[in-house]
Amino acid sequence: MCSHCVVLAFYCLGQLCAGQSLKPQIAAPELATNNPTLTTVALEKPFCVFDSSLYPNKSYVIYLYAMKESASAISSLVTTTNSKPLNSTFQQTSGGKLGPYKAAMFNVPNCASPPKFTDVGDVNKVSDVLKQYLFRVGDDGTCLYDPNFLAVCNPPLTPDTTYRFKYVLVDSTEGIMKDQTLWSDPIKTRRAKLPLKIDTWPGRRSGGMIVITSILSVLVFLLLAGLLASVSSAVMGSEAASAETKHMSQTIQESEPRPQLSSE
């Protein structure tokens, strides 16, 4: 049943691509659950979007740019005056606050030969198939702190923050932009829940109720422990009294004089 839903979602994705969408789209729920998260956003890759701009015997790559919604419209340009794509980084733009930064670089998705839908039902292939269809922004938690990291850094996004994204087609031979999408619609990462508002299903208890429940549980445990100790003490006392009574009975019996037999 689940695999059928995923196949249906891929079909819908194909229809979307056929319509030549000009904006990065957030991944369908059937493809990426819990999306966005606190620090990531899963986007559909631009299948068939740049086909009209591709020429034979040319090499192309896709750049993905990310920018916070608060950045000004003037700073939303992703190319220089000579059509060179910007290489601005996460650090240089304060995480997209000052303007767009390059979050990813990958090959142009093959619209003519997409991943096989039949592979979705194979547990060993699902992950690879989804990676070919989707890209998760903010998925690298180590690149900012690794001095040997040389690739494009894709660090975690900021929780409860609105972002926009853009795909750019780059001629890797000439190093210039050939085409680009519009900026995506605003996409907001999730907000971290306060401890008192955490959903504690199935009890639906607040943080205060959890504390009270814990205290009551400890008190019940101590009460049961005391009760068991009292019962054990009473049993041991009863056994000791029984043993003492038995000992005294034997002592009395041994001390009583035995009747002597008379001889005729």
PDB file of C-alpha atoms in Angstrom, residues 31-254:
ATOM      1  CA  LEU A  31       8.200  11.611  -0.835  1.00  0.00           C
ATOM      2  CA  ALA A  32       9.514  13.349   2.280  1.00  0.00           C
ATOM      3  CA  THR A  33       7.668  13.089   5.566  1.00  0.00           C
ATOM      4  CA  ASN A  34       8.210  15.653   8.327  1.00  0.00           C
ATOM      5  CA  ASN A  35       9.205  18.307   5.801  1.00  0.00           C
ATOM      6  CA  PRO A  36      10.382  20.956   6.537  1.00  0.00           C
ATOM      7  CA  THR A  37      12.150  20.023   9.745  1.00  0.00           C
ATOM      8  CA  LEU A  38      13.767  22.378  12.250  1.00  0.00           C
ATOM      9  CA  THR A  39      16.918  22.714  10.129  1.00  0.00           C
ATOM     10  CA  THR A  40      16.234  21.154   6.701  1.00  0.00           C
ATOM     11  CA  VAL A  41      13.984  21.552   3.667  1.00  0.00           C
ATOM     12  CA  ALA A  42      13.567  18.797   1.051  1.00  0.00           C
ATOM     13  CA  LEU A  43      13.104  20.149  -2.493  1.00  0.00           C
ATOM     14  CA  GLU A  44      12.242  18.422  -5.753  1.00  0.00           C
ATOM     15  CA  LYS A  45      15.127  18.519  -8.205  1.00  0.00           C
ATOM     16  CA  PRO A  46      14.523  20.446 -11.474  1.00  0.00           C
ATOM     17  CA  PHE A  47      13.566  17.568 -13.782  1.00  0.00           C
ATOM     18  CA  CYS A  48      12.888  18.746 -17.354  1.00  0.00           C
ATOM     19  CA  VAL A  49      12.978  22.420 -16.318  1.00  0.00           C
ATOM     20  CA  PHE A  50      16.122  23.370 -18.288  1.00  0.00           C
ATOM     21  CA  ASP A  51      15.785  21.022 -21.272  1.00  0.00           C
ATOM     22  CA  SER A  52      15.334  23.855 -23.765  1.00  0.00           C
ATOM     23  CA  SER A  53      18.618  25.437 -22.607  1.00  0.00           C
ATOM     24  CA  LEU A  54      20.749  22.297 -23.002  1.00  0.00           C
ATOM     25  CA  TYR A  55      22.918  21.899 -26.085  1.00  0.00           C
ATOM     26  CA  PRO A  56      24.800  18.824 -27.338  1.00  0.00           C
ATOM     27  CA  ASN A  57      28.485  18.451 -26.532  1.00  0.00           C
ATOM     28  CA  LYS A  58      28.147  20.835 -23.615  1.00  0.00           C
ATOM     29  CA  SER A  59      28.664  20.162 -19.923  1.00  0.00           C
ATOM     30  CA  TYR A  60      26.220  21.593 -17.403  1.00  0.00           C
ATOM     31  CA  VAL A  61      25.676  21.606 -13.641  1.00  0.00           C
ATOM     32  CA  ILE A  62      22.918  22.877 -11.386  1.00  0.00           C
ATOM     33  CA  TYR A  63      23.592  25.373  -8.606  1.00  0.00           C
ATOM     34  CA  LEU A  64      21.087  25.676  -5.764  1.00  0.00           C
ATOM     35  CA  TYR A  65      20.984  29.002  -3.957  1.00  0.00           C
ATOM     36  CA  ALA A  66      19.315  29.663  -0.609  1.00  0.00           C
ATOM     37  CA  MET A  67      18.383  32.974   0.946  1.00  0.00           C
ATOM     38  CA  LYS A  68      16.484  34.128   4.000  1.00  0.00           C
ATOM     39  CA  GLU A  69      13.190  35.860   3.307  1.00  0.00           C
ATOM     40  CA  SER A  70      14.433  38.889   5.233  1.00  0.00           C
ATOM     41  CA  ALA A  71      17.176  39.582   2.658  1.00  0.00           C
ATOM     42  CA  SER A  72      16.453  42.578   0.426  1.00  0.00           C
ATOM     43  CA  ALA A  73      15.323  42.172  -3.189  1.00  0.00           C
ATOM     44  CA  ILE A  74      18.444  44.011  -4.390  1.00  0.00           C
ATOM     45  CA  SER A  75      20.670  41.358  -2.847  1.00  0.00           C
ATOM     46  CA  SER A  76      18.782  38.461  -4.457  1.00  0.00           C
ATOM     47  CA  LEU A  77      20.903  38.402  -7.624  1.00  0.00           C
ATOM     48  CA  VAL A  78      22.908  35.196  -8.079  1.00  0.00           C
ATOM     49  CA  THR A  79      25.194  36.316 -10.930  1.00  0.00           C
ATOM     50  CA  THR A  80      27.789  38.995 -11.516  1.00  0.00           C
ATOM     51  CA  THR A  81      27.567  41.594 -14.290  1.00  0.00           C
ATOM     52  CA  ASN A  82      29.288  39.189 -16.717  1.00  0.00           C
ATOM     53  CA  SER A  83      26.840  36.323 -15.985  1.00  0.00           C
ATOM     54  CA  LYS A  84      29.223  34.494 -13.695  1.00  0.00           C
ATOM     55  CA  PRO A  85      27.374  32.608 -10.948  1.00  0.00           C
ATOM     56  CA  LEU A  86      28.074  33.792  -7.433  1.00  0.00           C
ATOM     57  CA  ASN A  87      30.213  31.589  -5.208  1.00  0.00           C
ATOM     58  CA  SER A  88      29.040  33.252  -2.007  1.00  0.00           C
ATOM     59  CA  THR A  89      29.132  30.939   0.988  1.00  0.00           C
ATOM     60  CA  PHE A  90      27.000  30.395   4.051  1.00  0.00           C
ATOM     61  CA  GLN A  91      29.546  32.227   6.216  1.00  0.00           C
ATOM     62  CA  GLN A  92      29.911  35.180   3.856  1.00  0.00           C
ATOM     63  CA  THR A  93      26.167  35.838   3.792  1.00  0.00           C
ATOM     64  CA  SER A  94      25.517  35.175   7.499  1.00  0.00           C
ATOM     65  CA  GLY A  95      23.505  32.108   6.631  1.00  0.00           C
ATOM     66  CA  GLY A  96      21.550  33.827   3.840  1.00  0.00           C
ATOM     67  CA  LYS A  97      20.650  36.926   5.830  1.00  0.00           C
ATOM     68  CA  LEU A  98      22.734  39.259   3.649  1.00  0.00           C
ATOM     69  CA  GLY A  99      21.922  37.547   0.356  1.00  0.00           C
ATOM     70  CA  PRO A 100      21.880  34.184  -1.451  1.00  0.00           C
ATOM     71  CA  TYR A 101      24.549  31.587  -0.853  1.00  0.00           C
ATOM     72  CA  LYS A 102      25.390  28.498  -2.901  1.00  0.00           C
ATOM     73  CA  ALA A 103      24.006  25.553  -0.946  1.00  0.00           C
ATOM     74  CA  ALA A 104      24.567  22.770  -3.489  1.00  0.00           C
ATOM     75  CA  MET A 105      25.939  21.786  -6.864  1.00  0.00           C
ATOM     76  CA  PHE A 106      24.816  18.641  -8.717  1.00  0.00           C
ATOM     77  CA  ASN A 107      24.413  17.232 -12.208  1.00  0.00           C
ATOM     78  CA  VAL A 108      21.398  18.074 -14.352  1.00  0.00           C
ATOM     79  CA  PRO A 109      18.685  15.479 -13.638  1.00  0.00           C
ATOM     80  CA  ASN A 110      18.110  13.151 -16.569  1.00  0.00           C
ATOM     81  CA  CYS A 111      14.572  13.881 -17.691  1.00  0.00           C
ATOM     82  CA  ALA A 112      14.692  11.255 -20.449  1.00  0.00           C
ATOM     83  CA  SER A 113      15.681   8.420 -18.096  1.00  0.00           C
ATOM     84  CA  PRO A 114      14.446   9.006 -14.542  1.00  0.00           C
ATOM     85  CA  PRO A 115      14.794   6.367 -11.812  1.00  0.00           C
ATOM     86  CA  LYS A 116      12.549   3.358 -12.212  1.00  0.00           C
ATOM     87  CA  PHE A 117       9.316   3.382 -10.254  1.00  0.00           C
ATOM     88  CA  THR A 118       9.631  -0.364  -9.749  1.00  0.00           C
ATOM     89  CA  ASP A 119      12.714   0.258  -7.610  1.00  0.00           C
ATOM     90  CA  VAL A 120      10.583   2.074  -5.028  1.00  0.00           C
ATOM     91  CA  GLY A 121       9.277  -1.249  -3.776  1.00  0.00           C
ATOM     92  CA  ASP A 122      12.824  -2.455  -3.148  1.00  0.00           C
ATOM     93  CA  VAL A 123      13.921  -1.495   0.364  1.00  0.00           C
ATOM     94  CA  ASN A 124      17.561  -1.520  -0.725  1.00  0.00           C
ATOM     95  CA  LYS A 125      16.926   0.974  -3.550  1.00  0.00           C
ATOM     96  CA  VAL A 126      14.394   3.418  -2.077  1.00  0.00           C
ATOM     97  CA  SER A 127      17.069   5.685  -0.583  1.00  0.00           C
ATOM     98  CA  ASP A 128      18.979   5.962  -3.877  1.00  0.00           C
ATOM     99  CA  VAL A 129      15.791   6.648  -5.831  1.00  0.00           C
ATOM    100  CA  LEU A 130      14.749   9.456  -3.470  1.00  0.00           C
ATOM    101  CA  LYS A 131      18.221  11.018  -3.642  1.00  0.00           C
ATOM    102  CA  GLN A 132      17.884  11.204  -7.420  1.00  0.00           C
ATOM    103  CA  TYR A 133      14.510  12.961  -7.158  1.00  0.00           C
ATOM    104  CA  LEU A 134      15.059  15.139  -4.082  1.00  0.00           C
ATOM    105  CA  PHE A 135      17.655  17.390  -2.510  1.00  0.00           C
ATOM    106  CA  ARG A 136      17.641  18.195   1.220  1.00  0.00           C
ATOM    107  CA  VAL A 137      18.891  21.704   2.033  1.00  0.00           C
ATOM    108  CA  GLY A 138      20.669  21.941   5.401  1.00  0.00           C
ATOM    109  CA  ASP A 139      21.655  18.277   5.524  1.00  0.00           C
ATOM    110  CA  ASP A 140      25.363  18.668   6.371  1.00  0.00           C
ATOM    111  CA  GLY A 141      26.079  19.306  10.044  1.00  0.00           C
ATOM    112  CA  THR A 142      29.881  19.119   9.870  1.00  0.00           C
ATOM    113  CA  CYS A 143      31.098  21.095   6.837  1.00  0.00           C
ATOM    114  CA  LEU A 144      31.337  24.413   8.697  1.00  0.00           C
ATOM    115  CA  TYR A 145      33.765  22.969  11.235  1.00  0.00           C
ATOM    116  CA  ASP A 146      35.829  20.698   8.997  1.00  0.00           C
ATOM    117  CA  PRO A 147      38.999  22.536   7.841  1.00  0.00           C
ATOM    118  CA  ASN A 148      39.554  19.917   5.129  1.00  0.00           C
ATOM    119  CA  PHE A 149      36.075  20.264   3.600  1.00  0.00           C
ATOM    120  CA  LEU A 150      36.391  21.537   0.014  1.00  0.00           C
ATOM    121  CA  ALA A 151      32.953  20.904  -1.514  1.00  0.00           C
ATOM    122  CA  VAL A 152      29.947  23.227  -1.410  1.00  0.00           C
ATOM    123  CA  CYS A 153      28.860  23.557   2.223  1.00  0.00           C
ATOM    124  CA  ASN A 154      25.205  22.792   2.941  1.00  0.00           C
ATOM    125  CA  PRO A 155      24.911  23.493   6.700  1.00  0.00           C
ATOM    126  CA  PRO A 156      21.724  23.286   8.799  1.00  0.00           C
ATOM    127  CA  LEU A 157      19.138  26.029   8.355  1.00  0.00           C
ATOM    128  CA  THR A 158      17.836  28.183  11.206  1.00  0.00           C
ATOM    129  CA  PRO A 159      14.655  26.974  12.972  1.00  0.00           C
ATOM    130  CA  ASP A 160      11.484  29.065  12.642  1.00  0.00           C
ATOM    131  CA  THR A 161      12.949  30.996   9.688  1.00  0.00           C
ATOM    132  CA  THR A 162      11.542  31.633   6.203  1.00  0.00           C
ATOM    133  CA  TYR A 163      13.741  30.851   3.190  1.00  0.00           C
ATOM    134  CA  ARG A 164      13.553  31.064  -0.600  1.00  0.00           C
ATOM    135  CA  PHE A 165      15.450  28.873  -3.058  1.00  0.00           C
ATOM    136  CA  LYS A 166      16.567  29.117  -6.690  1.00  0.00           C
ATOM    137  CA  TYR A 167      18.018  26.690  -9.248  1.00  0.00           C
ATOM    138  CA  VAL A 168      20.594  27.973 -11.755  1.00  0.00           C
ATOM    139  CA  LEU A 169      21.844  26.173 -14.869  1.00  0.00           C
ATOM    140  CA  VAL A 170      25.569  26.745 -15.351  1.00  0.00           C
ATOM    141  CA  ASP A 171      27.732  25.939 -18.362  1.00  0.00           C
ATOM    142  CA  SER A 172      30.617  24.275 -16.546  1.00  0.00           C
ATOM    143  CA  THR A 173      32.951  24.758 -19.523  1.00  0.00           C
ATOM    144  CA  GLU A 174      32.474  28.501 -19.860  1.00  0.00           C
ATOM    145  CA  GLY A 175      31.598  29.031 -16.217  1.00  0.00           C
ATOM    146  CA  ILE A 176      28.589  31.220 -16.964  1.00  0.00           C
ATOM    147  CA  MET A 177      24.886  31.024 -16.178  1.00  0.00           C
ATOM    148  CA  LYS A 178      22.667  29.736 -18.999  1.00  0.00           C
ATOM    149  CA  ASP A 179      19.272  29.684 -17.313  1.00  0.00           C
ATOM    150  CA  GLN A 180      17.603  30.006 -13.925  1.00  0.00           C
ATOM    151  CA  THR A 181      14.290  29.488 -12.152  1.00  0.00           C
ATOM    152  CA  LEU A 182      12.387  32.088 -10.227  1.00  0.00           C
ATOM    153  CA  TRP A 183      12.860  32.222  -6.477  1.00  0.00           C
ATOM    154  CA  SER A 184      10.660  29.681  -4.718  1.00  0.00           C
ATOM    155  CA  ASP A 185       7.660  30.607  -2.645  1.00  0.00           C
ATOM    156  CA  PRO A 186       8.513  31.278   1.017  1.00  0.00           C
ATOM    157  CA  ILE A 187       9.243  28.062   2.920  1.00  0.00           C
ATOM    158  CA  LYS A 188       9.519  28.217   6.698  1.00  0.00           C
ATOM    159  CA  THR A 189      11.429  25.785   8.872  1.00  0.00           C
ATOM    160  CA  ARG A 190       9.707  24.425  11.946  1.00  0.00           C
ATOM    161  CA  ARG A 191       9.783  26.043  15.354  1.00  0.00           C
ATOM    162  CA  ALA A 192      11.287  24.205  18.328  1.00  0.00           C
ATOM    163  CA  LYS A 193       8.603  23.347  20.881  1.00  0.00           C
ATOM    164  CA  LEU A 194       8.920  24.517  24.472  1.00  0.00           C
ATOM    165  CA  PRO A 195       9.246  21.687  27.044  1.00  0.00           C
ATOM    166  CA  LEU A 196       5.861  22.580  28.557  1.00  0.00           C
ATOM    167  CA  LYS A 197       4.216  22.240  25.121  1.00  0.00           C
ATOM    168  CA  ILE A 198       5.727  18.932  24.088  1.00  0.00           C
ATOM    169  CA  ASP A 199       3.079  16.476  22.951  1.00  0.00           C
ATOM    170  CA  THR A 200       3.350  13.497  25.275  1.00  0.00           C
ATOM    171  CA  TRP A 201       0.994  11.152  23.454  1.00  0.00           C
ATOM    172  CA  PRO A 202      -0.958   9.101  24.479  1.00  0.00           C
ATOM    173  CA  GLY A 203      -1.360  10.884  27.826  1.00  0.00           C
ATOM    174  CA  ARG A 204      -1.266  14.419  26.339  1.00  0.00           C
ATOM    175  CA  ARG A 205       0.306  15.635  29.595  1.00  0.00           C
ATOM    176  CA  SER A 206       2.098  18.938  30.027  1.00  0.00           C
ATOM    177  CA  GLY A 207       5.596  19.254  31.458  1.00  0.00           C
ATOM    178  CA  GLY A 208       4.168  20.030  34.926  1.00  0.00           C
ATOM    179  CA  MET A 209       1.945  16.965  34.838  1.00  0.00           C
ATOM    180  CA  ILE A 210       4.930  14.821  33.920  1.00  0.00           C
ATOM    181  CA  VAL A 211       6.810  16.086  37.000  1.00  0.00           C
ATOM    182  CA  ILE A 212       3.806  15.476  39.283  1.00  0.00           C
ATOM    183  CA  THR A 213       3.319  12.008  37.831  1.00  0.00           C
ATOM    184  CA  SER A 214       6.984  11.197  38.437  1.00  0.00           C
ATOM    185  CA  ILE A 215       6.782  12.332  42.077  1.00  0.00           C
ATOM    186  CA  LEU A 216       3.632  10.310  42.676  1.00  0.00           C
ATOM    187  CA  SER A 217       5.251   7.264  41.108  1.00  0.00           C
ATOM    188  CA  VAL A 218       8.213   7.564  43.498  1.00  0.00           C
ATOM    189  CA  LEU A 219       5.893   7.926  46.496  1.00  0.00           C
ATOM    190  CA  VAL A 220       3.879   4.873  45.466  1.00  0.00           C
ATOM    191  CA  PHE A 221       7.117   2.928  45.099  1.00  0.00           C
ATOM    192  CA  LEU A 222       8.260   3.958  48.597  1.00  0.00           C
ATOM    193  CA  LEU A 223       4.849   3.063  50.035  1.00  0.00           C
ATOM    194  CA  LEU A 224       4.945  -0.382  48.444  1.00  0.00           C
ATOM    195  CA  ALA A 225       8.524  -0.893  49.622  1.00  0.00           C
ATOM    196  CA  GLY A 226       7.502   0.010  53.206  1.00  0.00           C
ATOM    197  CA  LEU A 227       4.506  -2.298  53.047  1.00  0.00           C
ATOM    198  CA  LEU A 228       6.643  -5.180  51.813  1.00  0.00           C
ATOM    199  CA  ALA A 229       9.173  -4.502  54.559  1.00  0.00           C
ATOM    200  CA  SER A 230       6.427  -4.555  57.214  1.00  0.00           C
ATOM    201  CA  VAL A 231       4.971  -7.823  55.906  1.00  0.00           C
ATOM    202  CA  SER A 232       8.424  -9.388  55.752  1.00  0.00           C
ATOM    203  CA  SER A 233       9.208  -8.270  59.312  1.00  0.00           C
ATOM    204  CA  ALA A 234       5.906  -9.676  60.585  1.00  0.00           C
ATOM    205  CA  VAL A 235       6.517 -13.011  58.882  1.00  0.00           C
ATOM    206  CA  MET A 236      10.040 -13.245  60.235  1.00  0.00           C
ATOM    207  CA  GLY A 237       8.807 -12.357  63.739  1.00  0.00           C
ATOM    208  CA  SER A 238       6.096 -15.021  63.552  1.00  0.00           C
ATOM    209  CA  GLU A 239       8.621 -17.641  62.470  1.00  0.00           C
ATOM    210  CA  ALA A 240      10.972 -16.652  65.316  1.00  0.00           C
ATOM    211  CA  ALA A 241       8.167 -16.885  67.924  1.00  0.00           C
ATOM    212  CA  SER A 242       7.134 -20.289  66.594  1.00  0.00           C
ATOM    213  CA  ALA A 243      10.703 -21.532  66.760  1.00  0.00           C
ATOM    214  CA  GLU A 244      11.085 -20.262  70.357  1.00  0.00           C
ATOM    215  CA  THR A 245       7.826 -21.932  71.465  1.00  0.00           C
ATOM    216  CA  LYS A 246       8.934 -25.200  69.914  1.00  0.00           C
ATOM    217  CA  HIS A 247      12.299 -24.977  71.662  1.00  0.00           C
ATOM    218  CA  MET A 248      10.684 -24.328  75.043  1.00  0.00           C
ATOM    219  CA  SER A 249       8.302 -27.267  74.583  1.00  0.00           C
ATOM    220  CA  GLN A 250      11.196 -29.578  73.851  1.00  0.00           C
ATOM    221  CA  THR A 251      13.070 -28.310  76.922  1.00  0.00           C
ATOM    222  CA  ILE A 252      10.119 -28.936  79.234  1.00  0.00           C
ATOM    223  CA  GLN A 253       9.624 -32.414  77.862  1.00  0.00           C
ATOM    224  CA  GLU A 254      13.285 -33.271  78.465  1.00  0.00           C
TER     225      GLU A 254
END
